[in-house]
Coordinates of C-alpha atoms and ligand atoms in Angstrom, one line a residue:
M1 CA 153.2 74.8 103.1
N2 CA 153.1 73.0 99.8
T3 CA 155.1 69.8 99.8
Q4 CA 155.6 67.0 97.4
H5 CA 155.9 63.4 98.5
P6 CA 157.5 61.3 95.8
R7 CA 157.4 58.2 98.0
I8 CA 153.6 57.9 98.0
P9 CA 153.4 55.9 94.7
R10 CA 155.9 53.4 95.9
V11 CA 154.1 53.0 99.3
A12 CA 150.7 52.8 97.5
L13 CA 152.2 50.0 95.4
M14 CA 153.3 48.2 98.6
A15 CA 149.8 48.5 100.0
L16 CA 148.4 47.0 96.8
L17 CA 150.8 44.1 97.1
G18 CA 149.5 43.6 100.6
L19 CA 152.7 44.6 102.3
A20 CA 152.6 46.6 105.5
I21 CA 152.6 50.4 105.0
A22 CA 156.0 50.8 106.5
S23 CA 155.7 54.5 107.2
H24 CA 159.3 55.0 107.8
A25 CA 161.3 57.1 105.4
A26 CA 163.2 55.7 102.5
A27 CA 166.7 56.7 101.8
T28 CA 165.5 60.0 100.3
D29 CA 166.7 63.1 102.1
L30 CA 164.3 65.8 103.1
V31 CA 165.0 69.4 103.7
I32 CA 162.5 71.4 105.8
H33 CA 162.6 75.2 105.4
A34 CA 161.5 76.6 108.7
G35 CA 160.5 80.3 108.9
T36 CA 160.9 80.3 112.7
L37 CA 162.4 77.5 114.6
I38 CA 161.9 76.8 118.4
D39 CA 164.4 74.0 118.6
G40 CA 164.1 72.9 122.2
V41 CA 167.8 73.7 122.7
S42 CA 168.4 77.5 122.2
D43 CA 166.6 80.0 124.4
A44 CA 165.5 82.3 121.5
P45 CA 163.7 81.2 118.4
R46 CA 165.8 81.1 115.2
R47 CA 164.8 82.6 111.9
E48 CA 165.1 81.0 108.4
V49 CA 166.8 77.7 109.0
S50 CA 166.9 74.4 107.2
I51 CA 166.4 71.0 108.9
V52 CA 168.0 68.2 106.9
V53 CA 166.3 64.8 107.5
H54 CA 168.0 61.5 106.5
D55 CA 166.4 58.1 107.2
G56 CA 163.9 59.4 109.6
R57 CA 166.4 61.3 111.7
I58 CA 167.6 64.9 111.8
A59 CA 171.0 65.0 110.1
A60 CA 171.7 68.7 110.4
V61 CA 170.2 72.1 111.2
E62 CA 171.7 74.8 109.0
P63 CA 171.2 78.6 108.7
G64 CA 169.3 79.8 105.6
F65 CA 167.1 78.0 103.2
I66 CA 169.4 75.4 101.6
T67 CA 168.8 72.6 99.1
R68 CA 170.5 69.2 98.8
A69 CA 170.8 67.3 95.5
G70 CA 168.0 64.8 95.2
A71 CA 166.3 66.0 98.4
E72 CA 162.7 66.8 98.7
V73 CA 162.0 70.3 100.1
I74 CA 159.2 70.8 102.6
D75 CA 158.3 74.5 102.6
L76 CA 157.4 75.7 106.1
S77 CA 159.0 79.1 105.5
A78 CA 155.9 80.9 106.6
A79 CA 155.4 78.7 109.7
T80 CA 156.7 78.2 113.3
V81 CA 158.4 74.9 113.6
V82 CA 158.8 73.1 117.0
P83 CA 159.8 69.6 118.2
G84 CA 156.9 67.1 118.3
F85 CA 154.9 67.4 121.4
I86 CA 155.2 64.9 124.3
D87 CA 152.3 64.2 126.7
C88 CA 153.7 62.6 129.9
H89 CA 150.4 61.5 131.3
V90 CA 147.9 59.8 129.1
H91 CA 145.5 56.8 129.3
I92 CA 145.5 56.1 125.6
S93 CA 142.3 54.0 125.5
A94 CA 140.3 56.1 128.0
K95 CA 137.1 57.8 126.7
L96 CA 136.2 61.3 127.8
P97 CA 134.3 61.3 131.1
S98 CA 132.1 64.1 129.9
R99 CA 130.3 61.8 127.4
T100 CA 130.8 58.3 128.7
N101 CA 129.2 56.6 131.7
V102 CA 132.3 55.1 133.4
T103 CA 130.4 52.3 135.1
A104 CA 128.5 51.3 132.0
E105 CA 131.7 51.4 130.0
R106 CA 133.4 49.0 132.4
L107 CA 130.5 46.6 132.3
T108 CA 130.2 46.5 128.5
H109 CA 133.7 46.8 127.2
S110 CA 136.6 44.4 127.1
D111 CA 140.3 45.1 126.8
L112 CA 140.0 44.2 123.1
D113 CA 137.4 47.0 122.7
R114 CA 139.7 49.3 124.5
A115 CA 142.5 48.5 122.1
F116 CA 140.5 49.8 119.2
D117 CA 139.5 52.9 121.2
G118 CA 143.2 53.5 122.0
A119 CA 144.2 53.1 118.3
L120 CA 141.6 55.8 117.4
F121 CA 142.7 58.2 120.2
A122 CA 146.4 57.6 119.3
R123 CA 145.8 58.6 115.7
Q124 CA 143.9 61.7 116.9
M125 CA 146.8 62.6 119.3
L126 CA 149.3 62.4 116.5
Q127 CA 147.1 64.7 114.4
Q128 CA 147.2 67.2 117.3
G129 CA 151.0 67.2 117.2
F130 CA 151.9 64.6 119.8
T131 CA 154.7 62.4 118.5
S132 CA 155.4 60.8 121.9
A133 CA 153.4 60.0 125.0
R134 CA 153.7 58.2 128.3
D135 CA 150.7 56.0 129.2
V136 CA 150.5 55.8 133.0
G137 CA 147.8 53.2 133.7
G138 CA 146.2 50.7 131.4
G139 CA 146.1 47.0 130.6
D140 CA 147.8 44.7 128.1
E141 CA 146.0 46.7 125.3
T142 CA 148.4 49.6 125.9
V143 CA 151.4 47.4 125.2
A144 CA 149.7 46.1 122.0
I145 CA 148.9 49.6 120.9
S146 CA 152.5 50.7 121.5
R147 CA 153.9 47.8 119.5
A148 CA 151.4 48.3 116.7
I149 CA 152.5 52.0 116.4
E150 CA 156.2 51.0 116.6
A151 CA 155.7 48.5 113.8
G152 CA 154.0 51.1 111.6
K153 CA 150.7 49.2 111.6
I154 CA 148.7 52.1 113.0
P155 CA 149.6 55.8 113.2
G156 CA 150.1 57.3 116.7
P157 CA 152.7 58.7 119.1
R158 CA 155.7 56.7 120.3
L159 CA 154.4 55.2 123.5
W160 CA 156.0 54.5 126.9
V161 CA 153.6 52.4 128.9
S162 CA 153.3 51.5 132.6
L163 CA 150.5 48.9 132.7
E164 CA 148.3 48.9 135.8
P165 CA 149.4 51.3 138.6
L166 CA 150.7 49.6 141.7
S167 CA 148.3 50.3 144.5
P168 CA 147.4 48.7 147.9
T169 CA 144.2 46.9 148.7
A170 CA 141.5 49.6 149.0
G171 CA 143.6 52.1 147.2
H172 CA 143.0 54.3 144.2
G173 CA 144.1 51.5 141.8
D174 CA 142.0 48.7 143.5
P175 CA 139.0 48.1 141.2
Y176 CA 137.3 46.0 144.0
N177 CA 137.1 49.0 146.3
G178 CA 133.7 50.3 147.1
V179 CA 131.8 47.9 144.8
D180 CA 129.9 44.6 145.4
Q181 CA 132.7 42.3 146.9
G182 CA 131.3 39.5 144.8
L183 CA 132.5 41.2 141.6
A184 CA 135.8 40.2 140.1
H185 CA 137.6 40.3 136.8
P186 CA 140.9 38.8 135.5
G187 CA 143.5 41.5 135.8
W188 CA 142.0 43.3 138.8
D189 CA 144.8 42.1 141.0
N190 CA 147.6 42.9 138.5
G191 CA 148.6 46.1 140.4
R192 CA 147.9 45.0 144.0
V193 CA 150.8 45.7 146.4
D194 CA 150.6 45.3 150.2
S195 CA 154.3 44.8 151.1
A196 CA 157.7 45.7 149.8
E197 CA 158.0 42.1 148.5
D198 CA 154.7 42.5 146.5
A199 CA 156.1 45.7 145.1
R200 CA 159.3 44.0 143.8
R201 CA 157.3 41.1 142.3
R202 CA 154.8 43.4 140.6
V203 CA 157.5 45.6 139.1
R204 CA 159.2 42.5 137.7
E205 CA 155.9 41.1 136.4
H206 CA 155.1 44.4 134.7
K207 CA 158.5 44.4 133.1
R208 CA 157.9 40.9 131.8
R209 CA 154.5 41.9 130.3
G210 CA 156.1 44.8 128.4
A211 CA 156.0 47.8 130.7
D212 CA 158.5 50.6 130.0
L213 CA 158.0 52.4 133.3
I214 CA 156.2 51.9 136.6
K215 CA 153.2 53.9 138.0
L216 CA 152.6 54.0 141.7
M217 CA 149.5 55.2 143.5
P218 CA 150.8 56.0 147.0
S219 CA 147.7 58.1 147.9
G220 CA 144.0 57.9 147.4
G221 CA 142.4 59.3 144.4
I222 CA 139.5 61.5 143.2
A223 CA 137.8 59.7 140.3
S224 CA 137.7 56.3 142.2
T225 CA 135.0 55.0 144.5
G226 CA 135.6 54.5 148.2
D227 CA 139.1 56.1 148.8
D228 CA 140.2 59.4 150.2
P229 CA 142.7 61.6 148.3
H230 CA 143.9 63.1 151.6
Q231 CA 145.3 59.7 152.8
Q232 CA 148.7 58.2 152.2
L233 CA 148.0 54.6 151.4
M234 CA 151.4 53.1 150.5
T235 CA 154.3 52.9 153.0
E236 CA 157.6 54.5 152.1
D237 CA 159.1 51.1 152.4
E238 CA 156.7 49.7 149.7
M239 CA 157.5 52.7 147.4
R240 CA 161.2 52.4 147.9
A241 CA 161.2 48.7 147.0
A242 CA 159.2 49.5 143.8
V243 CA 161.5 52.4 142.9
Q244 CA 164.7 50.4 143.5
T245 CA 163.5 47.4 141.5
A246 CA 162.2 49.6 138.6
H247 CA 165.4 51.6 138.4
A248 CA 167.6 48.5 138.5
L249 CA 165.5 47.3 135.5
G250 CA 166.0 50.6 133.7
M251 CA 162.5 51.8 134.3
K252 CA 161.4 55.2 135.5
V253 CA 158.7 55.6 138.2
A254 CA 155.7 58.0 138.2
A255 CA 153.7 58.5 141.3
H256 CA 150.1 59.6 141.4
V257 CA 150.0 61.5 144.7
Y258 CA 148.1 64.3 146.4
P259 CA 148.9 65.0 150.1
A260 CA 152.1 66.9 151.0
G261 CA 153.3 64.2 153.3
A262 CA 152.7 61.4 150.8
I263 CA 154.5 63.5 148.1
E264 CA 157.5 64.0 150.3
A265 CA 157.6 60.2 151.1
A266 CA 157.4 59.4 147.4
V267 CA 160.2 61.9 146.6
R268 CA 162.4 60.5 149.4
A269 CA 161.7 57.0 148.0
G270 CA 163.1 58.2 144.7
V271 CA 160.2 58.5 142.2
D272 CA 161.0 60.4 139.0
S273 CA 157.7 62.3 138.8
V274 CA 154.9 63.4 140.9
E275 CA 151.6 63.3 139.0
H276 CA 148.9 65.9 140.0
G277 CA 150.5 66.9 143.3
S278 CA 147.4 68.8 144.3
F279 CA 148.0 69.5 148.0
A280 CA 151.7 70.3 147.6
T281 CA 153.1 73.2 149.7
A282 CA 156.1 75.4 149.1
E283 CA 158.1 73.0 151.3
T284 CA 157.0 70.0 149.1
F285 CA 158.1 71.8 145.9
A286 CA 161.4 72.7 147.5
L287 CA 162.0 69.0 148.3
M288 CA 161.1 68.0 144.8
K289 CA 163.4 70.6 143.4
A290 CA 166.3 69.4 145.6
H291 CA 165.7 65.8 144.4
G292 CA 165.1 66.8 140.7
T293 CA 161.7 65.3 140.8
Y294 CA 159.3 66.4 138.1
L295 CA 155.8 67.7 138.6
V296 CA 153.2 66.7 136.0
P297 CA 150.2 68.9 136.9
T298 CA 147.5 67.5 134.5
L299 CA 145.3 70.5 134.6
T300 CA 143.2 69.2 131.6
V301 CA 141.7 66.2 133.4
Y302 CA 140.6 68.4 136.3
E303 CA 139.0 70.9 134.0
I304 CA 137.0 68.2 132.3
Y305 CA 136.0 66.3 135.4
Y306 CA 135.0 69.5 137.3
A307 CA 132.6 70.4 134.5
T308 CA 131.3 66.8 134.3
A309 CA 130.7 66.7 138.1
R310 CA 128.9 70.0 137.9
D311 CA 126.8 69.2 134.8
R312 CA 126.6 65.4 134.5
P313 CA 127.5 63.8 137.9
D314 CA 125.5 60.7 136.8
L315 CA 128.3 59.8 134.4
L316 CA 131.0 59.6 137.1
A317 CA 131.9 56.6 139.3
P318 CA 129.6 56.2 142.3
G319 CA 130.2 58.7 145.0
T320 CA 133.0 60.7 143.3
A321 CA 131.2 63.9 142.1
Q322 CA 131.7 65.7 145.4
K323 CA 135.4 64.7 145.5
E324 CA 135.8 66.2 142.0
L325 CA 134.0 69.5 143.0
D326 CA 136.1 69.8 146.2
N327 CA 139.5 69.0 144.8
D328 CA 139.7 69.7 141.0
P329 CA 140.4 73.5 141.2
L330 CA 143.5 73.0 143.3
P331 CA 146.2 72.1 140.7
K332 CA 145.3 75.2 138.7
K333 CA 145.5 77.3 141.8
N334 CA 148.8 75.7 142.8
L335 CA 150.6 76.2 139.4
P336 CA 151.9 79.7 140.1
L337 CA 153.5 78.4 143.3
A338 CA 155.0 75.4 141.5
I339 CA 156.5 77.8 138.8
R340 CA 157.9 80.2 141.5
S341 CA 159.4 77.3 143.4
G342 CA 161.6 76.3 140.4
V343 CA 160.4 72.7 140.4
K344 CA 160.8 70.9 137.0
I345 CA 157.4 70.7 135.2
A346 CA 156.5 68.3 132.5
F347 CA 153.4 68.4 130.3
G348 CA 150.6 65.9 131.0
T349 CA 146.9 65.8 130.4
D350 CA 145.6 62.6 132.0
I351 CA 143.2 61.9 129.1
G352 CA 143.1 59.6 126.1
E353 CA 140.2 60.8 123.9
G354 CA 140.0 64.6 123.5
D355 CA 142.1 67.6 122.9
H356 CA 145.5 67.2 124.5
T357 CA 146.6 70.7 123.5
M358 CA 144.1 72.0 126.2
E359 CA 147.0 71.6 128.6
F360 CA 149.0 74.3 126.8
Q361 CA 146.1 76.7 127.1
L362 CA 145.5 75.9 130.8
M363 CA 149.1 76.2 131.8
I364 CA 149.5 79.5 130.0
A365 CA 146.2 80.9 131.4
N366 CA 147.4 80.0 134.9
G367 CA 150.8 81.7 134.8
M368 CA 153.2 79.8 132.7
S369 CA 154.9 81.6 129.8
P370 CA 154.2 80.1 126.3
A371 CA 157.9 79.4 125.8
R372 CA 158.0 77.5 129.1
A373 CA 154.8 75.6 128.2
I374 CA 156.3 74.5 124.9
Q375 CA 159.5 73.5 126.7
S376 CA 157.5 71.4 129.2
A377 CA 156.0 69.4 126.3
T378 CA 159.3 69.0 124.4
R379 CA 162.7 69.2 126.1
D380 CA 161.6 68.7 129.7
A381 CA 159.1 65.9 128.8
A382 CA 161.9 64.1 126.9
E383 CA 164.2 64.4 129.9
L384 CA 161.5 62.9 132.2
L385 CA 161.1 60.0 129.8
G386 CA 164.9 59.5 129.8
A387 CA 164.8 59.9 126.0
S388 CA 166.6 63.3 125.5
A389 CA 169.0 61.7 123.1
R390 CA 166.2 60.6 120.8
I391 CA 163.3 63.2 121.1
G392 CA 162.3 66.6 122.5
S393 CA 164.6 68.8 120.4
I394 CA 165.4 69.6 116.8
Q395 CA 169.1 68.9 116.5
A396 CA 171.3 66.5 114.7
G397 CA 170.9 62.9 115.8
R398 CA 167.3 63.2 117.0
E399 CA 164.2 61.5 115.5
A400 CA 162.7 63.8 112.9
D401 CA 159.6 64.5 115.1
I402 CA 158.6 67.9 113.9
V403 CA 155.4 70.0 114.2
A404 CA 154.5 73.3 112.6
M405 CA 151.8 75.9 112.9
N406 CA 150.8 79.1 111.1
G407 CA 151.5 82.0 113.5
D408 CA 153.6 82.7 116.5
P409 CA 152.8 80.6 119.5
L410 CA 154.8 82.9 121.8
Q411 CA 152.5 85.8 120.9
D412 CA 149.3 83.8 120.2
P413 CA 149.3 80.5 122.1
A414 CA 146.0 79.5 120.6
V415 CA 147.9 78.4 117.5
L416 CA 149.3 75.5 119.6
S417 CA 145.8 74.0 119.3
R418 CA 145.8 74.2 115.5
V419 CA 148.9 72.5 114.2
A420 CA 149.1 72.4 110.4
F421 CA 152.0 70.0 109.9
V422 CA 153.1 66.8 111.8
M423 CA 156.1 64.7 111.0
K424 CA 157.1 61.7 113.1
G425 CA 160.3 59.8 112.3
G426 CA 160.6 61.5 109.0
T427 CA 157.1 60.6 107.8
V428 CA 154.5 63.3 107.3
Y429 CA 151.2 62.5 109.0
R430 CA 149.6 66.0 108.6
R431 CA 150.1 68.7 106.0
N432 CA 148.3 71.9 105.2
G433 CA 146.1 71.3 108.2
A434 CA 144.8 67.9 107.1
P435 CA 145.9 64.2 107.6
T436 CA 148.1 62.7 104.8
V437 CA 147.6 59.2 103.6
F438 CA 149.9 58.0 106.5
G439 CA 147.9 59.9 109.1
Q440 CA 144.5 58.2 108.4
Ligands
ZN1 ZN1 146.1 59.3 135.2

């Protein structure tokens, strides 16, 4: 995978002149020779094709290894090439719970600190092959990180952000819950919703503050103090008001929800995706299928939290370790039922820091085919984002978001966790298994 990059000297010169390193491609065309291409469109992989990239977008995909006058050739003829991965459930500035005390972190870190953490984790995600991601719960720092990435100031995936999840008083998203009632912090009320009217106002406020989508927490959670994951906490009326307002503003809605009855209420209210869905039954999945609602199983977060609850319960929020031990194995156990039911499944990890490709390994180990797992992180994830015309497949007109690995992920899924090449918007961020100048 030797490639030349004639634009580096020009960009280095721009950096010397103090100009922003605009990581977007110049007018130079690129031609990628792909040994095997899983394009996110065709059912079967294609062999020996050329991907022509012009101005950061895919101009054509042609059979054989072609050249174009003046175009730089990127040789991936010995590799498997796939669309850039999309993680539909991240918290970009969240540290791994297995090595961070969540209470101490909250007491000692500001949103500004979290912005720098998020910038680091975004860079690491891009190096793992994730060229897009959906952040479903963060503060203003997530909007700032998204804008910095979009402007080419820092490397990272394209981000769709929700800001704070909408949640009722005493719900999973209420930071006052279960702690000293004298504690308070600016922003702790940003997601509070106790009526349909509140829901409409919060959705509009989030839109004004830069949100791209809305996250709801209609049921209790596991990692939070003082609430119960078995309870539905938002009314269907509140959910419906949030969904209608969000959809009217062109925003999708994700719902963190566990109990079957609450999932069904969220689906009837029109949410676009159910996150986690731990206590779903065959009937729940059938209703989701009928409504076209996506499931985002987030096996990764449960794997990590379960191990932390077992080995280092002192790191978790007060009173949550037993909830983790009781509930974390369920999504894995439920995945085969979800697959059999025919519900749409999109890839999501629910982490910031850490290895996002773990989700591939967990989905495949729990019954999903490697081809379907790749599809869940490319074509299907793009559809959930409402961005299929831009990302999620390698075909003319799409962003040149392209990942490659040595080996065949359909035979050896472990290679999905060792990507060698990452291009986003026509710029190469990783090559020969190492970050390029743009990826650092
Ligand atoms: Zn989450």
